[in-house]
Coordinates of C-alpha atoms in Angstrom, one line a residue:
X1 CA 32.2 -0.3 13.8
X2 CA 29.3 -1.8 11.7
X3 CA 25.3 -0.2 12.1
X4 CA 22.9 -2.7 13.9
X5 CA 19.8 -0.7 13.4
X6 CA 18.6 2.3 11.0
X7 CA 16.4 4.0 13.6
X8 CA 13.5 6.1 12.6
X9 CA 11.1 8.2 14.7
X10 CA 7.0 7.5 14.3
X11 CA 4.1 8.5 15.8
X12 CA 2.8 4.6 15.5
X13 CA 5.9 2.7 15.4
X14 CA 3.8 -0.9 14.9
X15 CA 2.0 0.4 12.0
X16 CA 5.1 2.1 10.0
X17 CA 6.8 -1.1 10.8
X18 CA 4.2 -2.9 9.2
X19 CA 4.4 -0.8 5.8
X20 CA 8.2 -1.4 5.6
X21 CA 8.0 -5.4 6.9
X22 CA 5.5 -5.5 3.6
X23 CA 8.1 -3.2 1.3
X24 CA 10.8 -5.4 2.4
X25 CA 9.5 -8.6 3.0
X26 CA 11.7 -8.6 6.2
X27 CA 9.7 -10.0 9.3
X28 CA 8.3 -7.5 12.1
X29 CA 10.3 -9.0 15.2
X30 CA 8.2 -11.7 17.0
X31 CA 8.8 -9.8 20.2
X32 CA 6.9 -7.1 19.2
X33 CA 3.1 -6.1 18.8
X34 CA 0.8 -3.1 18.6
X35 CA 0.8 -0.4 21.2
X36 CA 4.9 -1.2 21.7
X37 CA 6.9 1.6 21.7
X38 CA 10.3 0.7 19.8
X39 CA 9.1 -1.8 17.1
X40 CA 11.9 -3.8 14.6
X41 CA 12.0 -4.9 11.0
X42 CA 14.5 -8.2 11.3
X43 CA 16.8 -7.4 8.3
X44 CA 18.6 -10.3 6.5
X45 CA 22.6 -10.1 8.6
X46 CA 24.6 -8.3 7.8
X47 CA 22.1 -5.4 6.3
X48 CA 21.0 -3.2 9.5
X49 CA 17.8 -4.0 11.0
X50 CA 15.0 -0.9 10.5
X51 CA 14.1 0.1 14.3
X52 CA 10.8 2.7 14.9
X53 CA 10.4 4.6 18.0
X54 CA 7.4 6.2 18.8
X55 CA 8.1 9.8 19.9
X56 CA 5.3 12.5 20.6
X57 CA 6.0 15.3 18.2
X58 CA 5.7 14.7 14.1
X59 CA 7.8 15.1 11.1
X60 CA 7.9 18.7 10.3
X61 CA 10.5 18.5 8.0
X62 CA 12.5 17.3 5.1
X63 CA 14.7 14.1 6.5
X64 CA 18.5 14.7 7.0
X65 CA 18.9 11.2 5.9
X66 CA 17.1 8.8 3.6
X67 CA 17.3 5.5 2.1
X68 CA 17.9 4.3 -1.4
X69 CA 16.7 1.8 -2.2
X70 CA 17.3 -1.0 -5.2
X71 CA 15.0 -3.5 -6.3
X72 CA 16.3 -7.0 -7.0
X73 CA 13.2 -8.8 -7.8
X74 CA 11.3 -5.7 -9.9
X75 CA 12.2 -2.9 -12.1
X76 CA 12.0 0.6 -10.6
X77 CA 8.5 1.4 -12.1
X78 CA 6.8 -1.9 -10.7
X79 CA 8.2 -1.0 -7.5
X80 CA 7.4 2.3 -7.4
X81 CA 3.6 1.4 -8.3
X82 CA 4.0 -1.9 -5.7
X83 CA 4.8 0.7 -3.1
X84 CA 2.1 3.5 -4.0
X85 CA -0.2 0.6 -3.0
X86 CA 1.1 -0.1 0.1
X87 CA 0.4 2.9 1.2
X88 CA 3.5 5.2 -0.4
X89 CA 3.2 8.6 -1.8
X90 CA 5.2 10.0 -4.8
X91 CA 6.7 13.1 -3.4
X92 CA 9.5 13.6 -6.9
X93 CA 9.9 12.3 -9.6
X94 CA 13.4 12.1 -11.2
X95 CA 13.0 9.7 -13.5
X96 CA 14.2 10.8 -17.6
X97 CA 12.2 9.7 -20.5
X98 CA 15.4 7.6 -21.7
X99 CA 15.4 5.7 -18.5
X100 CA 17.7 6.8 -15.9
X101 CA 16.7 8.6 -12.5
X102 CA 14.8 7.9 -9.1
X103 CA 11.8 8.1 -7.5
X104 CA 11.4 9.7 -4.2
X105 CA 8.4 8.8 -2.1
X106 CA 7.0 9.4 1.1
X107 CA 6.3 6.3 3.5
X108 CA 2.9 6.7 5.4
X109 CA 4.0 8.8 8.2
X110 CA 6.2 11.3 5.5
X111 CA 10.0 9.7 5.5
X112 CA 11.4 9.8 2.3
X113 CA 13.3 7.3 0.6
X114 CA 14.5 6.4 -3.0
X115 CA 13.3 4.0 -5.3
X116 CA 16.6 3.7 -8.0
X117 CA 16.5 1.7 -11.2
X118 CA 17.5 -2.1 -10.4
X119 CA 21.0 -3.7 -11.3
X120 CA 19.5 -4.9 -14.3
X121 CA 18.0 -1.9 -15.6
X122 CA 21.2 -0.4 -15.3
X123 CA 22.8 -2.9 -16.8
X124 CA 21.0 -2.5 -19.9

C-alpha cells in the first residue's frame, strides 16, 4: 500500500492550493480552477500528491498530523522567510543558536507544518 494523496480540509481549497503549488513549485492540477471543491497539487511520482477539500466548518485546533518539510534548493532560514512571504505565519520557533532545530509555521488557513534544516546544513 503506497499514499496517492495527503488530503487536507480548507475553507477555499483553490486558494490554499495555490500557496502550497508556490511553496512547492508543484503545478495546481490543470483540471482544476477556482470555486472547485477538491483542488490538487501534482507532486513529482512517487511523492503523494497534496489534495484540499473544501468543507464548511474551520480549523479549531492543533493538527493531528503535519508535514516536515526539507529544503533542497535553500537553507532553513531562507525558506522559512521565502515562506513568511508567501503568506506563512511563524507559529514556533525551535531553532538553537548553534544551528539545529525547526521552524513550525502556519499555512494561510492555520495548518502547521515544519520547516527542518536542509541535507546540507546538516551535513555541516
Amino acid at each position: 500500500m503506497i499514499p496517492r494523496h495527503i488530503t487536507v480540509d480548507a475553507a477555499n481549497p483553490y486558494q490554499l492550493a495555490t500557496f502550497w503549488s508556490q511553496a512547492t513549485g508543484w503545478p495546481v492540477s490543470a483540471d482544476d480552477a477556482p470555486g472547485d471543491n477538491e483542488v490538487l497539487v501534482e507532486a513529482p511520482a512517487p511523492v503523494p500528491g497534496l489534495l484540499f477539500i473544501g468543507v464548511p466548518e474551520g480549523k479549531t485546533v492543533k493538527n493531528r498530523v503535519h508535514l516536515d518539510w526539507v529544503p533542497d534548493e535553500r537553507t532553513r532560514d531562507e525558506e522559512v522567510d521565502r515562506l513568511v512571504a508567501l503568506g506563512a505565519t511563524v507559529h514556533e520557533d525551535h531553532r538553537t543558536p548553534d544551528g539545529p532545530g525547526w521552524v513550525t509555521l502556519r499555512d494561510p488557513e492555520g495548518n502547521e507544518f515544519c520547516i527542518e534544516r536542509s541535507a546540507a546544513e546538516r551535513a555541516e
